[in-house]
CSV table of C-alpha atoms and ligand atoms in Angstrom, one decimal:
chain,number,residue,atom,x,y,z
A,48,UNK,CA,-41.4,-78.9,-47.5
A,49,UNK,CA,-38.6,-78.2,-49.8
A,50,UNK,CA,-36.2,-75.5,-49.0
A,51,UNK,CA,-36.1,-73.0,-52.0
A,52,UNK,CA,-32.3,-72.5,-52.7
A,53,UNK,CA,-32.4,-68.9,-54.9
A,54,UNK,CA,-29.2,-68.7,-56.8
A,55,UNK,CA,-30.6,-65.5,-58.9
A,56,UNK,CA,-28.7,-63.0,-57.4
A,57,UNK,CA,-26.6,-61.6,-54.7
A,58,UNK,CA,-28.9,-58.8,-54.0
A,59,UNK,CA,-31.3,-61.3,-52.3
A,60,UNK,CA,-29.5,-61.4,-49.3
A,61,UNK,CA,-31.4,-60.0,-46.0
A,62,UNK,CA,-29.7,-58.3,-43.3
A,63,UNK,CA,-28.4,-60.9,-40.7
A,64,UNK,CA,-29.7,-60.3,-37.2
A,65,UNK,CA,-26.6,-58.4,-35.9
A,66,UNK,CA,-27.1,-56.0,-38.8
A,67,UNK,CA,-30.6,-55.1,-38.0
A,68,UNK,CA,-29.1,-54.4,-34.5
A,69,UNK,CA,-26.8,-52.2,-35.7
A,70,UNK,CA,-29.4,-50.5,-37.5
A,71,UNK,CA,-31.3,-50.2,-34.6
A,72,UNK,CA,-29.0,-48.8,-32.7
A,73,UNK,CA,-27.4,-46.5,-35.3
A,74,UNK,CA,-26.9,-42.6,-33.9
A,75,UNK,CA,-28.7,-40.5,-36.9
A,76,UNK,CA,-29.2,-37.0,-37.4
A,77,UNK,CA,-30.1,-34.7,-40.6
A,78,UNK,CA,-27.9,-35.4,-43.3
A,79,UNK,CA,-28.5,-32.2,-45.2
A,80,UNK,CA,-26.8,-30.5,-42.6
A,81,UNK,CA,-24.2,-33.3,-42.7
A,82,UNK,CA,-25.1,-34.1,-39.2
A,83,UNK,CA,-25.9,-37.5,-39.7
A,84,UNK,CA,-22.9,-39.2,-37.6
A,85,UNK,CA,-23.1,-42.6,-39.1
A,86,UNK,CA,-23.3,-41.5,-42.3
A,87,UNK,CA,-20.4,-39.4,-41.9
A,88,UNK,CA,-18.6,-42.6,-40.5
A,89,UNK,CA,-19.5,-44.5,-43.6
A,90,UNK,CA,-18.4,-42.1,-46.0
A,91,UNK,CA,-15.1,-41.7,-44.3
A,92,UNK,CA,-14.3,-45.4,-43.9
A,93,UNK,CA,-15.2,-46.0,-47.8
A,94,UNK,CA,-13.0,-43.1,-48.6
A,95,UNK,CA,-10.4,-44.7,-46.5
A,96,UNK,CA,-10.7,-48.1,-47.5
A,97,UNK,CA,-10.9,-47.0,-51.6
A,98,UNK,CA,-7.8,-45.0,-51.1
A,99,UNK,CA,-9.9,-41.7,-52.4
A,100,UNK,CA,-10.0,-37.8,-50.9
A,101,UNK,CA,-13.8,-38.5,-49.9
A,102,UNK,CA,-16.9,-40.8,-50.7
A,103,UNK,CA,-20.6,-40.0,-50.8
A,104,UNK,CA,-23.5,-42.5,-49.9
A,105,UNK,CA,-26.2,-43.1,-52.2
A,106,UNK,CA,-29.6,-44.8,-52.7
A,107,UNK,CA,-28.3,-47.3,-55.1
A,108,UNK,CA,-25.8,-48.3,-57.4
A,109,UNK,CA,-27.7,-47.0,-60.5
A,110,UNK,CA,-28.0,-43.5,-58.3
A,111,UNK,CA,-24.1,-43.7,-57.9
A,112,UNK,CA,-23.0,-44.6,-61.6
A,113,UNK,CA,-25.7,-42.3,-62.4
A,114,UNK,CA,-24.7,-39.3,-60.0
A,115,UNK,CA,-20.3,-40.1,-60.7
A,116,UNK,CA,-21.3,-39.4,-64.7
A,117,UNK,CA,-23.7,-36.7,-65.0
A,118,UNK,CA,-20.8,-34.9,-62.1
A,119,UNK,CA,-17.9,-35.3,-64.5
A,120,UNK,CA,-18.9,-35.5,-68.2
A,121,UNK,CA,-20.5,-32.2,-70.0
A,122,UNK,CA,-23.7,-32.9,-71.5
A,123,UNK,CA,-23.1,-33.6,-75.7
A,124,UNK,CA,-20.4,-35.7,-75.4
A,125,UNK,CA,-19.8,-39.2,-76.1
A,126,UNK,CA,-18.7,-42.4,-73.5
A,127,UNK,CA,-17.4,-45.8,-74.5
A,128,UNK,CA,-19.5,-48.5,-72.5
A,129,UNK,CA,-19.1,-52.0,-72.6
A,130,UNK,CA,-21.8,-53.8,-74.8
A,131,UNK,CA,-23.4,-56.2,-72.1
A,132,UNK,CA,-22.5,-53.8,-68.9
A,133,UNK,CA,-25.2,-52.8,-66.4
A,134,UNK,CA,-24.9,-49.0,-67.2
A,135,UNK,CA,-25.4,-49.6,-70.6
A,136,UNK,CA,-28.3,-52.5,-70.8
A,137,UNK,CA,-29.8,-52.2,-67.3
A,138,UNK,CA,-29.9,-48.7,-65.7
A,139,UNK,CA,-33.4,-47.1,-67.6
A,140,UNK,CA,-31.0,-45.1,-70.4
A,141,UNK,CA,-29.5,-42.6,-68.0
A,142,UNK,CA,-26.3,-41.9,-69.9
A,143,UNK,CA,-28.7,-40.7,-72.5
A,144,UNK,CA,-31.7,-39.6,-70.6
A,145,UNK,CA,-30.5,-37.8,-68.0
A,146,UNK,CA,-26.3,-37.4,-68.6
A,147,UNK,CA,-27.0,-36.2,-72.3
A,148,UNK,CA,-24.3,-38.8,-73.7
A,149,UNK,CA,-23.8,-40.8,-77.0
A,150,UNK,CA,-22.8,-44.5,-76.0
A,151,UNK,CA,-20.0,-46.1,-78.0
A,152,UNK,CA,-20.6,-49.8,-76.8
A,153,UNK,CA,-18.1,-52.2,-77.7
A,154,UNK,CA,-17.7,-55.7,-76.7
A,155,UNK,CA,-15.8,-56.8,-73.7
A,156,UNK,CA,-15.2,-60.8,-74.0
A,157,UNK,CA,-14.0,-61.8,-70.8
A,158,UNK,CA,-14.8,-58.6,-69.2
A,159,UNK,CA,-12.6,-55.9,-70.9
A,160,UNK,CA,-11.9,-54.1,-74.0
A,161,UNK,CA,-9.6,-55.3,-76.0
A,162,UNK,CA,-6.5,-52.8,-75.8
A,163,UNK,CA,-6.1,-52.8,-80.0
A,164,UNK,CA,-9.7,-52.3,-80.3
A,165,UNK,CA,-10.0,-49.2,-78.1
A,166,UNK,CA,-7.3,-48.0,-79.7
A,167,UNK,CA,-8.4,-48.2,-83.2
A,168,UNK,CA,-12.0,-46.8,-82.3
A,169,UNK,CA,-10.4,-43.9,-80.4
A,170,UNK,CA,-6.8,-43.3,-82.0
A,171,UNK,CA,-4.9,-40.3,-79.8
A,172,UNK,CA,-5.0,-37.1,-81.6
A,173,UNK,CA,-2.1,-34.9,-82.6
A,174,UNK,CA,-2.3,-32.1,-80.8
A,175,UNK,CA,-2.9,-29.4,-83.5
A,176,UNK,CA,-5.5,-32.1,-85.1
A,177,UNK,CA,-9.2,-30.9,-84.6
A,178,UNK,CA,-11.7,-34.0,-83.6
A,179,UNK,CA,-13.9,-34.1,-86.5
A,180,UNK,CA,-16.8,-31.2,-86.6
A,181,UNK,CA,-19.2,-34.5,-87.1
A,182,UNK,CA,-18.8,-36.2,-83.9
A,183,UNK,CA,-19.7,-35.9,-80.1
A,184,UNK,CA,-16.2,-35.3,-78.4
A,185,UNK,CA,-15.8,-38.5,-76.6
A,186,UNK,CA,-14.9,-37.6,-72.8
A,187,UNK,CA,-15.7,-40.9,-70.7
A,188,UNK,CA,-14.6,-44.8,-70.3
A,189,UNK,CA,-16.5,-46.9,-67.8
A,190,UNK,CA,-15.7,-50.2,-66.8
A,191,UNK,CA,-17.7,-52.8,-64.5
A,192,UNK,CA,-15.2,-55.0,-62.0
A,193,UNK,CA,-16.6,-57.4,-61.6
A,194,UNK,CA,-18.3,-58.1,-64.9
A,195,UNK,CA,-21.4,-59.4,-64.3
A,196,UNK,CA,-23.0,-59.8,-67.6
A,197,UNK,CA,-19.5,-61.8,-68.5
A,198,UNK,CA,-20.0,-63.9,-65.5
A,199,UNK,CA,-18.3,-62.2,-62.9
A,200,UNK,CA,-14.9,-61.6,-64.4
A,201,UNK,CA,-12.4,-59.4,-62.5
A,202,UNK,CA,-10.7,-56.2,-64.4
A,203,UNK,CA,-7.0,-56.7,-62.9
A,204,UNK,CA,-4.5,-53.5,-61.2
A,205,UNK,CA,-2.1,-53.7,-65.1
A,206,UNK,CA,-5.6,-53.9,-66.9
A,207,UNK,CA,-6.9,-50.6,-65.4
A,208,UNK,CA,-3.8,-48.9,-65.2
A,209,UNK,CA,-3.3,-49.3,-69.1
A,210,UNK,CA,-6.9,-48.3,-69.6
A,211,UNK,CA,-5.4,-45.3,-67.3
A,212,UNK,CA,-3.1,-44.4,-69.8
A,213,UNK,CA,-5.7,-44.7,-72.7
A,214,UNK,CA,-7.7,-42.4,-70.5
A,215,UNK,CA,-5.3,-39.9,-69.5
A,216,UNK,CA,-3.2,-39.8,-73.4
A,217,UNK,CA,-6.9,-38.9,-74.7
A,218,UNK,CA,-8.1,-37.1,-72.0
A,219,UNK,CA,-11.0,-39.1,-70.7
A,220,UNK,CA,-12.8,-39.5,-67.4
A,221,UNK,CA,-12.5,-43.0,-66.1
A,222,UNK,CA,-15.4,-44.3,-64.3
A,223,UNK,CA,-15.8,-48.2,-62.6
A,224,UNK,CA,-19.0,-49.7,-61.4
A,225,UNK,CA,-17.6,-51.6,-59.0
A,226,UNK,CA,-20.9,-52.9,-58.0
A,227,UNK,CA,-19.2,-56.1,-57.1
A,228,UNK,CA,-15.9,-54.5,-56.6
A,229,UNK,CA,-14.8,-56.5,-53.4
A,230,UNK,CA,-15.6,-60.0,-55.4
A,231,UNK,CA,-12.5,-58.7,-57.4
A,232,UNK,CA,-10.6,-57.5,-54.8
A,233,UNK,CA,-10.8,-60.7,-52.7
A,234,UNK,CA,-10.9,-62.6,-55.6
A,235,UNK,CA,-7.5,-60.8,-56.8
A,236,UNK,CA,-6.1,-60.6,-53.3
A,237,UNK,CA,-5.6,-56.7,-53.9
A,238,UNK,CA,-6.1,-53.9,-51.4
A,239,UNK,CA,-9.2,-52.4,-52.6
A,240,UNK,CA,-7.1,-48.7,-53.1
A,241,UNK,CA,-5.0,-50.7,-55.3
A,242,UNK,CA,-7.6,-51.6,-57.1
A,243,UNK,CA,-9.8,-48.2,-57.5
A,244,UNK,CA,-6.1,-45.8,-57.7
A,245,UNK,CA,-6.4,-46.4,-61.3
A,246,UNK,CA,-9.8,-44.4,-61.9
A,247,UNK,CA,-11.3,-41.1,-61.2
A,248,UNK,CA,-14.3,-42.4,-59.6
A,249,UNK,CA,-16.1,-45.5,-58.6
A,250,UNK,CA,-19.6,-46.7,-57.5
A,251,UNK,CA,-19.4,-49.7,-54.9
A,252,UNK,CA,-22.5,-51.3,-53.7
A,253,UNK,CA,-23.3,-52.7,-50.2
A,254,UNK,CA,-26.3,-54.1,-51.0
A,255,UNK,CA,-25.2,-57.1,-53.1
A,256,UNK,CA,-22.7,-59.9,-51.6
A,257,UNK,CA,-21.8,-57.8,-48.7
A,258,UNK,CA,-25.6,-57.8,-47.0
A,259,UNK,CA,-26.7,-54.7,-46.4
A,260,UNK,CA,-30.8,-54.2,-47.4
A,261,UNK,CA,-29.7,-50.7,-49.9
A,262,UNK,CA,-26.6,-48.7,-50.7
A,263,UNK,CA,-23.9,-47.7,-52.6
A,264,UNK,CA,-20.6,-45.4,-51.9
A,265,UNK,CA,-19.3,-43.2,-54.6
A,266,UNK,CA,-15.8,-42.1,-54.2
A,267,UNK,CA,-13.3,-39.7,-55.6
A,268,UNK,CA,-11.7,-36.6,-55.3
A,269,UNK,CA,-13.0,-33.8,-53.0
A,270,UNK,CA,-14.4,-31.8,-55.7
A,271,UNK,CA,-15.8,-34.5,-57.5
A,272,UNK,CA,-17.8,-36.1,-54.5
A,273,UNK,CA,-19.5,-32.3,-54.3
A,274,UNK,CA,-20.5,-32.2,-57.3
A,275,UNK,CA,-21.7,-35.6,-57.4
A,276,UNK,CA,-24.0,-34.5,-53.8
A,277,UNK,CA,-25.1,-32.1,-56.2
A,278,UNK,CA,-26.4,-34.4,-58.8
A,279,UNK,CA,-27.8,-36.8,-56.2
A,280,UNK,CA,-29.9,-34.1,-54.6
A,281,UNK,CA,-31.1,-33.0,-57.9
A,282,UNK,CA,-32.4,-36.9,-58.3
A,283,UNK,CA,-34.0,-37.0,-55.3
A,284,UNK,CA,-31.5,-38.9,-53.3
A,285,UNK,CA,-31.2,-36.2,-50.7
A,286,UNK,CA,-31.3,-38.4,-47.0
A,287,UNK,CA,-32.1,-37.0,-43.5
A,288,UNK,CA,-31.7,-39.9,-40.9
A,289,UNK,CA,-30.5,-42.0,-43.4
A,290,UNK,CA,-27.9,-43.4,-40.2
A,291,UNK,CA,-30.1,-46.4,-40.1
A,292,UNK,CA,-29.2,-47.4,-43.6
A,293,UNK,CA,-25.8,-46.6,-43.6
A,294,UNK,CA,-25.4,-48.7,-40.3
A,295,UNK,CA,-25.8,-51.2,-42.4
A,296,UNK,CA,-23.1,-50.6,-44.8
A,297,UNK,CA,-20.7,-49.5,-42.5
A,298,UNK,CA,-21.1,-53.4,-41.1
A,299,UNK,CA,-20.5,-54.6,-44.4
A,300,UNK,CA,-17.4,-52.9,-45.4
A,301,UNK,CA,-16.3,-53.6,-41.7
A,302,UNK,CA,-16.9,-57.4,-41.5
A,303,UNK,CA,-18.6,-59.0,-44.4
A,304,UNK,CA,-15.9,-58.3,-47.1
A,305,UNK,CA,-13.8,-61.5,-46.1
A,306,UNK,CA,-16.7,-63.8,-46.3
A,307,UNK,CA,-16.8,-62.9,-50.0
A,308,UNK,CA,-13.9,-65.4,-50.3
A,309,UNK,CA,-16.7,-68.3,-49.4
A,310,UNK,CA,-19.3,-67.5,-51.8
A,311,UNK,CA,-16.2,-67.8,-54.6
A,312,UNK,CA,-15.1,-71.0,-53.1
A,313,UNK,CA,-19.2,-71.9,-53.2
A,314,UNK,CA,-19.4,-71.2,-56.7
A,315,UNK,CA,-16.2,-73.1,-58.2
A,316,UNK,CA,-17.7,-76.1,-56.5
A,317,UNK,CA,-21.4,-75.6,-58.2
A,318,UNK,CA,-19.5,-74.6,-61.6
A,319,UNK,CA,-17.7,-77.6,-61.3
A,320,UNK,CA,-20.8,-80.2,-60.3
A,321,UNK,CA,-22.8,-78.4,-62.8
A,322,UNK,CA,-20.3,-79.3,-65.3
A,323,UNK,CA,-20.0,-83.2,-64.3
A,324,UNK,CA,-23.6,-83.8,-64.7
A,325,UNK,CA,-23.4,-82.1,-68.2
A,326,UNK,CA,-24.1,-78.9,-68.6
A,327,UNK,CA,-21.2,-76.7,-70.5
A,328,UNK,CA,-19.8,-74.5,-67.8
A,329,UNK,CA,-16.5,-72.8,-68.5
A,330,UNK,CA,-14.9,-73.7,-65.0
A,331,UNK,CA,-11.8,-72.1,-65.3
A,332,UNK,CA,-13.8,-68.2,-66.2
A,333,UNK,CA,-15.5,-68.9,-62.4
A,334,UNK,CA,-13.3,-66.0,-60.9
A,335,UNK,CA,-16.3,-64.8,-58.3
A,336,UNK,CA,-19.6,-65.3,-56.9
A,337,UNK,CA,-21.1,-65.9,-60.5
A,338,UNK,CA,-21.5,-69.0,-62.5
A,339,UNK,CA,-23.0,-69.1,-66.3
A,340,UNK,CA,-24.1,-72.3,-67.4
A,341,UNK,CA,-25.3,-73.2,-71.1
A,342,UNK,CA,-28.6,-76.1,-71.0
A,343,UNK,CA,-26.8,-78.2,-73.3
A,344,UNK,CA,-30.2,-79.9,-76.2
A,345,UNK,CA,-30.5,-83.0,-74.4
A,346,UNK,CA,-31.8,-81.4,-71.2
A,347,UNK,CA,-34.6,-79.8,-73.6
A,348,UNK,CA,-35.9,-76.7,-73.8
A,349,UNK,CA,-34.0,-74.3,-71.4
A,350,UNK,CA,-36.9,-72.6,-69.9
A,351,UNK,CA,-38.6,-75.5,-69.1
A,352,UNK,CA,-35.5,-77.1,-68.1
A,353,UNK,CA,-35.5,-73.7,-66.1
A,354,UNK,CA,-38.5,-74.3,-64.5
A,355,UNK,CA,-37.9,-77.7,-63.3
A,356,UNK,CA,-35.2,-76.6,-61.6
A,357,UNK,CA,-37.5,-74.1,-59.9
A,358,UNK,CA,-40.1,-76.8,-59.3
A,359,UNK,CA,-37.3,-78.5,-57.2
A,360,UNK,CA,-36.2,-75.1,-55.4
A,361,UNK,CA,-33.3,-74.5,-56.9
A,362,UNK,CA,-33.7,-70.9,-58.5
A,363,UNK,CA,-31.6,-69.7,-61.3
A,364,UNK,CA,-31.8,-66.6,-63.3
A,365,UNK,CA,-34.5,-66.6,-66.4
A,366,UNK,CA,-32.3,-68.0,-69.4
A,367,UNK,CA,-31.0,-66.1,-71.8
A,368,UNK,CA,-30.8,-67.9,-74.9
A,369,UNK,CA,-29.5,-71.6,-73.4
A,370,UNK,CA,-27.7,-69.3,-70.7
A,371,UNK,CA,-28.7,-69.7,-66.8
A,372,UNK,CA,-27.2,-67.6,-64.4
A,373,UNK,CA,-26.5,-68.8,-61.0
A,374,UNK,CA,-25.3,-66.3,-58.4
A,375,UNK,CA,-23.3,-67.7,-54.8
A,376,UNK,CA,-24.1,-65.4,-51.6
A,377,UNK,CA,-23.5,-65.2,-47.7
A,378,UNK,CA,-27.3,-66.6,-47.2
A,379,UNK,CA,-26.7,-70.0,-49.0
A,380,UNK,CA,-24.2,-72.0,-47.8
A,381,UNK,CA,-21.9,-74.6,-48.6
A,382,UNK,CA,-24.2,-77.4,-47.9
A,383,UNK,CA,-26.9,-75.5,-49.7
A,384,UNK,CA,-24.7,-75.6,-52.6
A,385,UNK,CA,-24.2,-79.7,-52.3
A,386,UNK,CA,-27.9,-79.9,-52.1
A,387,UNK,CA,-28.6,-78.0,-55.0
A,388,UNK,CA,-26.1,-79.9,-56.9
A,389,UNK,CA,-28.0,-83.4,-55.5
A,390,UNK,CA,-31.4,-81.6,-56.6
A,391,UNK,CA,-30.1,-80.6,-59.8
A,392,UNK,CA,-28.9,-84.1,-60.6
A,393,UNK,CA,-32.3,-85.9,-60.2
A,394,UNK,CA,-33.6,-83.2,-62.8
A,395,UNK,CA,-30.2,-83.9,-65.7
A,396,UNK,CA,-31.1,-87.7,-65.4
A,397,UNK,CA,-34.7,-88.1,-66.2
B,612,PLP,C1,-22.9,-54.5,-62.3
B,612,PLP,C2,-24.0,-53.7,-61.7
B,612,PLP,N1,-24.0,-52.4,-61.7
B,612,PLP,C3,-24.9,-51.7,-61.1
B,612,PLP,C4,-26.0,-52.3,-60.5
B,612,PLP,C5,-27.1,-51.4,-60.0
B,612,PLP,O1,-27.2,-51.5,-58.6
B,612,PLP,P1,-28.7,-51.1,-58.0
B,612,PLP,O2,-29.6,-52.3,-58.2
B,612,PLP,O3,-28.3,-50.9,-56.5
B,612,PLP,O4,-29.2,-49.9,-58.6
B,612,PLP,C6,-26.1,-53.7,-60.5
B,612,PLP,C7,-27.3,-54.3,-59.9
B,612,PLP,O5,-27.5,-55.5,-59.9
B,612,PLP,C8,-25.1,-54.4,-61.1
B,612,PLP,O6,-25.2,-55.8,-61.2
């Protein structure tokens, strides 16, 4: 029987045998009464690690972009967003739904903002000048490092810092979803408090490339992670002996970060196989675990070029327009990678 090799996503990942151990063993108590030990651990090693005052464990990384907003930004106002982020595209509408903001989306090629454009939508005001009496005040910037919807780009320590000083001269809050925040900072070969000092708060997820079966860490300043427990109790996110979970994550901020150095090394090589047999891959923007990959017209239709890769067990994302997404993670390995590329080649010469 053929193997199915599932490229769609990093979240697919199950938790290895050792984890499930862990979990097993984990030492839990009521978290309400923040006498949940492992939890406590977690939170204190993300803090740690992210170079923050404190850190707060959530359900999800949609709970934790959702949670570090509504926390930090008054109802009324306005956020910049990039065009094809998560927050914006993918997360139900919760910056307007629930956080009461107007979304200024603007594109991001290559991940980020361009620094002229940001600063021609959002000049700084004089001091005595009044924003106009027409507009939402604009009080919030998120980025996503990595970029996923621009195939896994990484937002650099100068990049942020100068979108600091955008922030800071117009005095915005400056939120990351770092969902995939490790990619960049083993794909950067930063410290990840290098990479999170420039912004007020971020959301990084253990559930994706790191392996663990559900969770995110919010971090930021003291008051801020308060407010946030707050906001995730009002969402329903309260835990009890939630240790179990967060066993789980404290594993994969312990030991799996490193391995996130493979799945890059696993992706360059597909991006680059994919591209000799002919499909139009832009090699040199593989920075992470992410490769996008345009059907070129003589493979045919994409989705049914799409599903014959599926008939032969290689999975990709549903295409967008000609676009497939293929995501590298710690359950496929290198060899998988070769035989998907061997699969993939009987398919592009039919
Ligand atoms: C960039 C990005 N942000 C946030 C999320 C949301 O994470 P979750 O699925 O845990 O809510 C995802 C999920 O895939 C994501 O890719």
């Amino acid at each position: 029987m053929t193997t199915r090799l599932d490229f769609r996503s990093d979240t697919l990942t199950v938790p290895s045998k050792t984890m499930r151990a862990r979990m097993a063993d984990a030492e839990v108590g009521d978290d309400y009464y923040r006498e949940d030990p492992t939890i406590r651990a977690l939170e204190e090693y993300a803090a740690e690690l992210l170079g923050k005052e404190a850190a707060l464990f959530v359900l999800s990384g949609t709970m934790g972009n959702l949670v570090s907003i509504r926390a930090q930004v008054p109802h009324g106002s306005a956020t910049i967003v990039s065009s094809t982020s998560h927050i914006h595209i993918n997360e139900t509408g919760h910056l307007a739904a629930v956080c009461g903001l107007t979304s200024h989306p603007l594109p991001t090629p290559d991940g980020r903002y361009p620094l002229e454009l940001l600063n021609t939508f959002a000049p700084v005001q004089a001091s005595n000048q009044r924003p106009s009496v027409l507009n939402p005040t604009l009080k919030l910037i998120c980025v996503e490092n990595t970029h996923n919807g621009e195939g896994g780009r990484c937002l650099d320590v100068d990049y942020l810092t100068e979108l600091r000083s955008f922030a800071s001269a117009r005095g915005l809050v400056f939120h990351m979803d770092g969902a995939r925040f490790f990619n960049a900072a083993v794909a950067l070969s930063r410290k990840p408090s290098d990479l999170a000092n420039p912004v007020d708060s971020v959301t990084v997820c253990l559930s994706k490339g790191l392996g663990a079966p559900g969770g995110s860490i919010v971090a930021g300043s003291r008051a801020f992670v308060e407010e946030a427990r707050h906001w995730r109790q009002m969402v329903g996110g309260g835990m009890r002996q939630a240790g179990v979970l967060a066993a789980a994550g404290l594993m994969a901020l312990r030991e799996n970060i490193d391995d996130l150095a493979i799945d890059h090394a696993n992706a360059k090589r597909l991006a680059n196989g994919l591209k000799e047999m002919g499909l139009d891959v832009n090699t040199a923007a593989v920075e992470t675990n992410i490769v996008m990959a345009y059907v070129p017209d003589e493979f045919g239709d994409p989705r049914a070029f799409h599903s014959r890769l599926a008939d032969a067990g290689v999975l990709a994302l549903s295409p967008k327009g000609k676009r497939l997404r293929f995501v590298t993670h710690r359950d496929l390995s290198t060899a998988d990678v070769e035989t998907a590329l061997e699969r993939i080649h009987k398919i592009t010469r039919i």
